[in-house]
Amino acid sequence: MRVLVTGGAGFIGTHTCLLLLEKGYDVVAIDSYINSNKKSLQRVIEILKSNKTTKDVSIKIFNIDIRDKKKLDELFLDAQNSGQPFKSVIHFAGLKSVKDSLSNPLLYWDANVKGTINLLNIMNKYKCKTIVFSSSATIYGLSDDEILSENIEIKPINPYGVTKAVIEKLLNDIFDSEPSCWRIANLRYFNPIGAHSSGMIGEAPIGVPSNIFPYITQVASGVLDKLTIYGNDWPTRDGSGIRDYIHVMDLAEGHISALKYLVKNNHQIINLNLGTGLGTSVLELVDIFERANKIKIPFEFSERRKGDSCKVIADNSLALSCLDWEPKRTLKEMCIDGWRWQSLNPNGY
Ligand code: UFG
């Protein structure tokens, strides 16, 4: 089956493209390369070529920003004229920094919301009505619940989260307008970390990372001096914040399972939390990383970070029951795989 992957060169996009290709999908990936690197998908090809069973697999890659209506239209038209129209889209393209979204909300609305509106218009025009959307647990905002299920209130607290929530709303409206045509899955990610076990692809943030895991790996490799832990006075077992970390390969598998689920079931829109359901504190994560990789991570505590939650853990029961999926990789594997990627690629791609 032919799948269009938007934002295919990003962290989760590359891992998902790799898996799709391994599973025999015909993949067309597009990316603006604003926050990603052209080498990432080349690495995906290298991984596939190094394996006997996938060495002849091919992927088509285009430099397209989803805000560019003309190029998107040409892409869909070419696919249609070639007799292989797109039947489904996995939509990752978008900006994802909470901090940048606070200083530049217009850019976030433009890239994420306007870009998605363009994409949906073109999908509608070419009758491609199956979409797996890259949403985020950030849409739950500062919920009072510690274990978050899909039916709790959506109340994002930053422009990035607002754009994800607005896109979900738009997808709901589109579904309601033609319920017998659309198949839509909003995948709400918790905290994806780790990397493919080859060490060839991984997370490559531009500048100083704001997320904990790339920060830890950059401290481990000596790019950064020490980790700052935001708060030691949270009401948790050790005073540091608790999150639900999920291996990026488990997340990638979740996308393929969600796509399969949509294709084989009736038309619907479904919201699914993709997390492990397990909470890990910052201090526990540092400890597991240190023991798994035998590297010391120097750290200091600072004040709590503005806008942080104490605990964010997925209730993943809906995803476990609907999808043929469960997260399989341990935190130790996340730490080992993430460090393999960083140590082999200290400056990213
Ligand atoms: N943390 C530190 N030091 C750092 C960075 C983070 O102590 O340098 C702590 C945070 O306080 C938090 C935990 O590590 O307790 C995780 O923080 P991240 O920034 O890695 O992740 P968040 O949970 O804050 O946010 C992430 C993504 C968002 C996404 C959200 C979904 O960055 O894009 O998960 O819940 F929306």
mmCIF file of C-alpha atoms in Angstrom, residues 12-131:
data_model
loop_
_atom_site.group_PDB
_atom_site.id
_atom_site.type_symbol
_atom_site.label_atom_id
_atom_site.label_comp_id
_atom_site.label_asym_id
_atom_site.label_seq_id
_atom_site.Cartn_x
_atom_site.Cartn_y
_atom_site.Cartn_z
ATOM 1 C CA ILE A 12 9.680 9.872 14.783
ATOM 2 C CA GLY A 13 9.224 10.166 10.997
ATOM 3 C CA THR A 14 12.522 8.429 10.153
ATOM 4 C CA HIS A 15 11.858 5.542 12.519
ATOM 5 C CA THR A 16 8.339 5.125 11.137
ATOM 6 C CA CYS A 17 9.521 5.279 7.499
ATOM 7 C CA LEU A 18 12.074 2.569 8.250
ATOM 8 C CA LEU A 19 9.441 0.271 9.729
ATOM 9 C CA LEU A 20 6.924 0.964 6.956
ATOM 10 C CA LEU A 21 9.536 0.053 4.348
ATOM 11 C CA GLU A 22 10.571 -3.064 6.253
ATOM 12 C CA LYS A 23 6.933 -4.102 6.263
ATOM 13 C CA GLY A 24 6.620 -3.647 2.509
ATOM 14 C CA TYR A 25 4.736 -0.341 2.273
ATOM 15 C CA ASP A 26 5.364 1.907 -0.707
ATOM 16 C CA VAL A 27 6.572 5.058 1.088
ATOM 17 C CA VAL A 28 6.675 8.626 -0.193
ATOM 18 C CA ALA A 29 8.217 10.977 2.380
ATOM 19 C CA ILE A 30 8.130 14.750 2.312
ATOM 20 C CA ASP A 31 9.944 17.177 4.580
ATOM 21 C CA SER A 32 10.733 20.894 4.662
ATOM 22 C CA TYR A 33 14.073 20.205 6.414
ATOM 23 C CA ILE A 34 13.432 23.228 8.644
ATOM 24 C CA ASN A 35 14.160 21.146 11.741
ATOM 25 C CA SER A 36 15.558 18.016 10.166
ATOM 26 C CA ASN A 37 18.443 16.829 8.065
ATOM 27 C CA LYS A 38 18.525 15.389 4.554
ATOM 28 C CA LYS A 39 20.907 12.704 5.774
ATOM 29 C CA SER A 40 18.340 11.116 8.098
ATOM 30 C CA LEU A 41 16.340 9.376 5.361
ATOM 31 C CA GLN A 42 19.557 8.473 3.538
ATOM 32 C CA ARG A 43 20.516 6.634 6.723
ATOM 33 C CA VAL A 44 17.185 4.824 6.618
ATOM 34 C CA ILE A 45 18.083 3.659 3.107
ATOM 35 C CA GLU A 46 21.540 2.543 4.324
ATOM 36 C CA ILE A 47 19.956 0.496 7.120
ATOM 37 C CA LEU A 48 17.611 -1.185 4.628
ATOM 38 C CA LYS A 49 20.419 -1.846 2.141
ATOM 39 C CA SER A 50 22.523 -3.526 4.807
ATOM 40 C CA ASN A 51 19.783 -6.113 5.296
ATOM 41 C CA LYS A 52 19.421 -8.910 2.742
ATOM 42 C CA THR A 53 15.625 -8.971 2.866
ATOM 43 C CA THR A 54 15.140 -5.215 2.424
ATOM 44 C CA LYS A 55 18.076 -4.238 0.236
ATOM 45 C CA ASP A 56 15.895 -3.595 -2.846
ATOM 46 C CA VAL A 57 13.309 -1.535 -1.023
ATOM 47 C CA SER A 58 12.943 2.045 -2.215
ATOM 48 C CA ILE A 59 11.465 5.241 -0.860
ATOM 49 C CA LYS A 60 10.637 8.451 -2.701
ATOM 50 C CA ILE A 61 11.717 11.604 -0.904
ATOM 51 C CA PHE A 62 10.694 15.180 -1.728
ATOM 52 C CA ASN A 63 11.638 18.523 -0.222
ATOM 53 C CA ILE A 64 8.140 19.906 0.326
ATOM 54 C CA ASP A 65 6.798 22.173 3.045
ATOM 55 C CA ILE A 66 3.136 21.360 3.655
ATOM 56 C CA ARG A 67 2.407 25.098 3.543
ATOM 57 C CA ASP A 68 3.286 24.991 -0.159
ATOM 58 C CA LYS A 69 -0.119 24.186 -1.689
ATOM 59 C CA LYS A 70 1.172 24.077 -5.249
ATOM 60 C CA LYS A 71 3.874 21.495 -4.558
ATOM 61 C CA LEU A 72 1.526 19.386 -2.466
ATOM 62 C CA ASP A 73 -1.055 19.421 -5.225
ATOM 63 C CA GLU A 74 1.573 18.408 -7.813
ATOM 64 C CA LEU A 75 2.669 15.552 -5.572
ATOM 65 C CA PHE A 76 -0.869 14.174 -5.263
ATOM 66 C CA LEU A 77 -1.549 14.718 -8.969
ATOM 67 C CA ASP A 78 1.647 12.898 -9.991
ATOM 68 C CA ALA A 79 0.756 9.998 -7.701
ATOM 69 C CA GLN A 80 -2.721 9.833 -9.228
ATOM 70 C CA ASN A 81 -1.411 10.034 -12.803
ATOM 71 C CA SER A 82 1.087 7.281 -12.111
ATOM 72 C CA GLY A 83 -1.801 5.007 -11.176
ATOM 73 C CA GLN A 84 -0.680 4.821 -7.548
ATOM 74 C CA PRO A 85 -2.712 7.487 -5.765
ATOM 75 C CA PHE A 86 -2.159 8.073 -2.072
ATOM 76 C CA LYS A 87 -4.644 6.132 -0.011
ATOM 77 C CA SER A 88 -3.404 7.260 3.390
ATOM 78 C CA VAL A 89 -1.193 9.800 5.122
ATOM 79 C CA ILE A 90 0.859 9.654 8.312
ATOM 80 C CA HIS A 91 1.150 13.299 9.243
ATOM 81 C CA PHE A 92 4.175 14.274 11.352
ATOM 82 C CA ALA A 93 5.094 17.585 9.714
ATOM 83 C CA GLY A 94 5.064 20.473 12.159
ATOM 84 C CA LEU A 95 7.051 22.479 14.654
ATOM 85 C CA LYS A 96 7.384 21.032 18.151
ATOM 86 C CA SER A 97 9.161 23.314 20.585
ATOM 87 C CA VAL A 98 7.011 24.507 23.479
ATOM 88 C CA LYS A 99 9.484 27.326 24.160
ATOM 89 C CA ASP A 100 9.621 28.610 20.568
ATOM 90 C CA SER A 101 5.856 28.447 20.310
ATOM 91 C CA LEU A 102 5.576 30.860 23.248
ATOM 92 C CA SER A 103 7.819 33.427 21.568
ATOM 93 C CA ASN A 104 6.483 32.879 18.044
ATOM 94 C CA PRO A 105 2.857 31.703 18.133
ATOM 95 C CA LEU A 106 2.131 32.983 14.618
ATOM 96 C CA LEU A 107 4.804 30.739 13.191
ATOM 97 C CA TYR A 108 3.346 27.745 15.058
ATOM 98 C CA TRP A 109 -0.195 28.439 13.846
ATOM 99 C CA ASP A 110 1.129 28.911 10.337
ATOM 100 C CA ALA A 111 3.323 25.791 10.177
ATOM 101 C CA ASN A 112 1.097 23.447 12.159
ATOM 102 C CA VAL A 113 -2.474 24.624 11.606
ATOM 103 C CA LYS A 114 -2.275 26.263 8.175
ATOM 104 C CA GLY A 115 0.048 23.503 6.948
ATOM 105 C CA THR A 116 -2.431 20.846 8.074
ATOM 106 C CA ILE A 117 -5.354 22.734 6.495
ATOM 107 C CA ASN A 118 -3.453 22.696 3.183
ATOM 108 C CA LEU A 119 -2.755 19.014 3.519
ATOM 109 C CA LEU A 120 -6.362 18.180 4.373
ATOM 110 C CA ASN A 121 -7.664 20.269 1.473
ATOM 111 C CA ILE A 122 -5.456 18.388 -0.955
ATOM 112 C CA MET A 123 -6.279 15.026 0.624
ATOM 113 C CA ASN A 124 -9.954 15.872 0.264
ATOM 114 C CA LYS A 125 -9.493 16.931 -3.359
ATOM 115 C CA TYR A 126 -7.746 13.673 -4.258
ATOM 116 C CA LYS A 127 -10.122 11.535 -2.163
ATOM 117 C CA CYS A 128 -7.385 10.368 0.171
ATOM 118 C CA LYS A 129 -9.334 10.186 3.419
ATOM 119 C CA THR A 130 -7.288 8.143 5.854
ATOM 120 C CA ILE A 131 -4.931 10.006 8.186
#
